[in-house]
Short mmCIF file of C-alpha atoms in Angstrom, two decimals:
data_model
loop_
_atom_site.label_atom_id
_atom_site.label_comp_id
_atom_site.label_asym_id
_atom_site.label_seq_id
_atom_site.Cartn_x
_atom_site.Cartn_y
_atom_site.Cartn_z
CA MET A 1 181.80 -75.21 32.90
CA LYS A 2 181.46 -72.58 30.17
CA THR A 3 180.38 -73.18 26.62
CA LEU A 4 182.87 -72.23 23.90
CA ARG A 5 180.29 -70.35 21.91
CA PRO A 6 177.59 -67.88 22.95
CA VAL A 7 174.16 -69.26 23.72
CA LYS A 8 170.90 -67.49 22.89
CA LEU A 9 168.06 -69.60 24.25
CA THR A 10 164.55 -69.19 22.89
CA LEU A 11 162.02 -70.07 25.59
CA ILE A 12 158.40 -70.57 24.56
CA PHE A 13 155.50 -70.97 26.98
CA ALA A 14 153.06 -72.88 24.78
CA GLU A 15 149.26 -72.97 24.72
CA ALA A 16 149.00 -70.52 27.61
CA GLY A 17 145.48 -70.09 28.95
CA VAL A 18 145.46 -66.33 28.35
CA GLU A 19 142.57 -64.79 26.42
CA LEU A 20 139.82 -62.22 26.74
CA VAL A 21 136.39 -63.54 27.72
CA PRO A 22 134.88 -65.04 24.51
CA PRO A 23 131.59 -63.56 23.21
CA GLU A 24 129.51 -66.61 24.18
CA LEU A 25 130.24 -65.93 27.86
CA TRP A 26 129.69 -62.16 27.98
CA LYS A 27 126.17 -62.48 29.40
CA HIS A 28 126.91 -65.19 31.95
CA PRO A 29 126.17 -64.01 35.53
CA SER A 30 129.65 -64.82 36.86
CA VAL A 31 131.30 -62.91 34.01
CA LYS A 32 129.00 -59.89 34.35
CA ARG A 33 129.49 -59.85 38.10
CA TRP A 34 133.29 -59.89 37.80
CA ALA A 35 133.29 -57.23 35.06
CA SER A 36 130.98 -54.98 37.08
CA LYS A 37 133.21 -55.31 40.14
CA ARG A 38 136.17 -54.12 38.05
CA GLY A 39 134.22 -51.40 36.25
CA LYS A 40 134.91 -52.94 32.84
CA SER A 41 132.95 -54.40 29.96
CA PRO A 42 132.90 -58.25 29.97
CA LYS A 43 134.54 -58.30 26.54
CA LYS A 44 137.55 -56.39 27.91
CA CYS A 45 138.15 -58.77 30.83
CA LEU A 46 140.63 -61.63 30.90
CA LEU A 47 139.15 -65.11 31.18
CA ASP A 48 140.09 -66.58 34.57
CA ILE A 49 138.82 -69.92 35.85
CA SER A 50 139.09 -68.67 39.44
CA PHE A 51 136.28 -66.21 38.74
CA HIS A 52 134.52 -67.76 35.73
CA TYR A 53 134.49 -71.47 36.52
CA SER A 54 130.72 -71.90 36.23
CA ALA A 55 130.71 -70.11 32.87
CA MET A 56 133.69 -71.94 31.41
CA LYS A 57 132.38 -75.49 31.79
CA GLU A 58 130.65 -75.19 28.40
CA LEU A 59 133.76 -74.04 26.54
CA LYS A 60 135.75 -76.34 24.29
CA ASP A 61 138.98 -77.46 26.03
CA TRP A 62 137.96 -75.48 29.11
CA TRP A 63 140.59 -77.30 31.21
CA LYS A 64 143.38 -75.68 29.15
CA ARG A 65 141.93 -72.17 29.27
CA GLY A 66 141.48 -69.36 31.75
CA ARG A 67 144.76 -69.83 33.65
CA PRO A 68 146.74 -66.60 33.24
CA ASP A 69 148.24 -67.24 36.68
CA ILE A 70 150.38 -70.05 35.23
CA LEU A 71 151.93 -67.72 32.64
CA HIS A 72 152.38 -65.05 35.31
CA LEU A 73 154.48 -67.35 37.49
CA CYS A 74 156.50 -68.65 34.54
CA LEU A 75 157.30 -65.14 33.34
CA LEU A 76 158.40 -64.03 36.80
CA GLU A 77 160.85 -66.94 36.87
CA ALA A 78 162.17 -66.45 33.33
CA LEU A 79 162.42 -62.69 33.00
CA ASP A 80 164.18 -62.19 36.33
CA SER A 81 166.65 -65.01 35.68
CA PRO A 82 170.41 -64.38 35.41
CA LEU A 83 170.24 -65.87 31.89
CA ASN A 84 167.81 -63.16 30.80
CA ARG A 85 169.72 -60.42 32.62
CA LYS A 86 172.82 -61.41 30.66
CA GLY A 87 170.93 -61.07 27.37
CA MET A 88 170.99 -64.80 26.65
CA LEU A 89 167.25 -65.46 26.67
CA GLN A 90 164.34 -64.57 24.40
CA VAL A 91 160.92 -65.29 25.87
CA TYR A 92 157.70 -65.87 23.94
CA ALA A 93 154.23 -66.89 25.06
CA HIS A 94 151.98 -68.78 22.68
CA THR A 95 148.32 -68.70 23.69
CA TYR A 96 145.58 -71.29 23.36
CA ALA A 97 144.13 -69.18 20.52
CA GLY A 98 147.49 -69.11 18.71
CA LYS A 99 148.59 -65.56 19.49
CA ILE A 100 152.34 -65.00 19.91
CA MET A 101 153.50 -62.61 22.63
CA LYS A 102 157.11 -61.43 22.48
CA PHE A 103 158.72 -60.05 25.63
CA ARG A 104 161.58 -57.60 25.50
CA GLN A 105 164.47 -58.66 27.71
CA ASP A 106 164.26 -55.56 29.91
CA VAL A 107 160.53 -55.87 30.65
CA ARG A 108 159.62 -56.23 34.31
CA ILE A 109 156.39 -58.16 34.83
CA PRO A 110 154.26 -56.93 37.78
CA LYS A 111 154.52 -59.25 40.78
CA ASN A 112 150.95 -58.36 41.75
CA TYR A 113 148.60 -60.75 39.93
CA PHE A 114 145.82 -58.22 39.38
CA ARG A 115 148.24 -55.75 37.82
CA PHE A 116 149.42 -58.57 35.56
CA ILE A 117 145.80 -59.24 34.53
CA GLY A 118 145.45 -55.58 33.56
CA LEU A 119 148.67 -55.78 31.56
CA MET A 120 147.46 -58.82 29.61
CA GLU A 121 144.08 -57.21 28.96
CA GLN A 122 145.81 -54.16 27.52
CA LEU A 123 148.13 -56.32 25.40
CA LEU A 124 145.30 -58.41 23.95
CA ALA A 125 143.19 -55.32 23.22
CA GLU A 126 145.92 -53.04 21.84
CA GLY A 127 148.46 -55.50 20.46
CA LYS A 128 151.36 -53.98 22.37
CA VAL A 129 152.39 -52.47 25.70
CA PRO A 130 152.75 -49.52 25.97
CA PRO A 131 150.11 -49.03 23.23
CA ASP A 132 151.72 -45.90 21.73
CA SER A 133 155.32 -47.17 21.76
CA GLU A 134 157.36 -47.84 18.62
CA ASP A 135 159.55 -50.20 20.65
CA PRO A 136 157.06 -51.88 23.03
CA LEU A 137 158.05 -53.94 26.05
CA ILE A 138 155.58 -56.62 25.01
CA LYS A 139 153.89 -57.10 21.66
CA ILE A 140 151.74 -59.57 19.79
CA GLU A 141 153.63 -60.67 16.70
CA GLU A 142 152.07 -61.69 13.42
CA THR A 143 153.96 -64.96 13.25
CA THR A 144 153.67 -68.64 14.13
CA LEU A 145 155.46 -71.09 16.39
CA LYS A 146 156.75 -72.87 13.31
CA ALA A 147 158.33 -69.66 12.02
CA ILE A 148 159.98 -68.93 15.38
CA THR A 149 161.30 -72.45 15.94
CA SER A 150 162.58 -72.77 12.36
CA LYS A 151 165.37 -70.33 13.31
CA CYS A 152 166.50 -72.48 16.25
CA SER A 153 169.30 -75.04 16.13
CA HIS A 154 167.50 -77.67 18.24
CA ILE A 155 163.99 -77.77 19.71
CA TYR A 156 163.30 -79.42 23.05
CA LEU A 157 159.76 -80.02 24.26
CA MET A 158 159.35 -80.47 28.00
CA ASP A 159 156.93 -83.38 28.22
CA GLU A 160 156.12 -85.75 31.08
CA MET A 161 156.22 -88.61 28.54
CA GLY A 162 159.64 -87.59 27.23
CA ALA A 163 163.07 -89.11 27.86
CA LYS A 164 164.25 -88.68 31.46
CA LYS A 165 167.36 -86.54 31.95
CA SER A 166 168.72 -84.83 35.02
CA ALA A 167 168.46 -81.05 34.86
CA LEU A 168 172.25 -80.67 34.76
CA SER A 169 172.84 -83.26 32.03
CA PHE A 170 170.02 -81.68 30.03
CA ALA A 171 171.62 -78.25 30.48
CA GLU A 172 174.97 -79.62 29.31
CA GLU A 173 173.30 -80.65 26.04
CA ILE A 174 171.55 -77.33 25.64
CA VAL A 175 174.68 -75.19 25.94
CA LYS A 176 176.30 -77.12 23.08
CA HIS A 177 173.81 -75.48 20.72
CA GLY A 178 174.20 -71.89 19.61
CA ASN A 179 170.50 -71.14 19.37
CA PRO A 180 168.43 -73.82 21.13
CA CYS A 181 164.72 -73.63 21.89
CA ILE A 182 162.81 -75.01 24.87
CA ILE A 183 159.02 -75.29 24.79
CA ILE A 184 157.19 -75.54 28.11
CA GLY A 185 153.45 -76.17 28.36
CA CYS A 186 151.57 -73.37 30.11
CA PHE A 187 148.18 -74.98 30.78
CA GLN A 188 146.71 -76.70 33.82
CA SER A 189 145.93 -80.14 32.42
CA GLY A 190 145.75 -82.18 29.24
CA THR A 191 148.39 -82.64 26.55
CA PHE A 192 149.93 -80.53 23.83
CA SER A 193 148.13 -80.21 20.52
CA PRO A 194 149.56 -82.38 17.71
CA ASP A 195 151.05 -79.30 16.01
CA ILE A 196 153.24 -78.62 19.05
CA TYR A 197 154.52 -82.19 19.17
CA MET A 198 155.46 -81.97 15.49
CA LEU A 199 157.78 -79.02 16.16
CA ALA A 200 159.99 -80.90 18.61
CA ASP A 201 163.31 -82.50 17.77
CA GLU A 202 163.34 -84.08 21.21
CA ARG A 203 160.94 -84.59 24.12
CA VAL A 204 162.45 -84.38 27.60
CA LYS A 205 161.44 -84.60 31.25
CA ILE A 206 163.60 -83.81 34.29
CA PHE A 207 161.57 -85.63 36.95
CA ASP A 208 159.58 -88.86 37.24
CA GLU A 209 156.34 -87.01 37.99
CA ALA A 210 154.58 -84.10 36.30
CA LEU A 211 155.91 -80.75 37.54
CA ALA A 212 154.28 -77.32 37.48
CA SER A 213 155.31 -75.21 34.49
CA TRP A 214 157.04 -72.60 36.66
CA THR A 215 158.99 -75.31 38.49
CA VAL A 216 160.29 -76.71 35.20
CA THR A 217 161.18 -73.18 34.10
CA SER A 218 163.10 -72.49 37.30
CA ARG A 219 165.01 -75.79 37.40
CA VAL A 220 165.99 -75.81 33.74
CA LEU A 221 167.15 -72.19 33.63
CA THR A 222 169.11 -72.61 36.86
CA ALA A 223 170.86 -75.71 35.48
CA ILE A 224 171.79 -73.83 32.29
CA GLU A 225 173.12 -70.91 34.33
CA ILE A 226 175.27 -73.29 36.36
CA LYS A 227 176.69 -74.90 33.22
CA LEU A 228 177.47 -71.48 31.74
CA GLY A 229 179.19 -70.35 34.93
CA LEU A 230 176.62 -67.64 35.65
CA LEU A 231 175.92 -69.10 39.10
#
């Protein structure tokens, strides 16, 4: 089934646990050890709970932070999707600290996790990748989620407490909108902040149990592609 009007889906990975190591952790042994192993200053390293668990336990909301691997998997799913290849998808990542990353449709995210870490470190330090480009593949935008979503025709928040819909019936709704937005949480545990909930027109889930962010990304995009006749 094809929609009668073109669809441009805005996909936002919200509250992603992607940030440089905060100043209060620079001197922690686990952080210094990891930075030394990589030949970098602690302040230029990405926070990662796999390597900095003992240091992170004192951080506010530590359970939502230090998980760049979640964003990595979600981006691999989204940016290599047929929907994106057809120019029908715009991907953003919103970080725990409120930074907005915009990904150009032709960007190819490294499949190797450690190369991805380096990419995110460069982006957070320089504001764009490549740093000297006038048309970067990835950039940090001086904007807000509210400003981005205000341009969308309908905003869906993927939430385990939302209304249950099958992936295909959900996709059928989505393709009726010219410029819909889907927000997917990109953190390991906990709930969205109140500001995120306030953006949503509708809260939806596609399964009875909580699913990993990348699984939701894959299933929803595939269902949309089927409804649009791309698959």
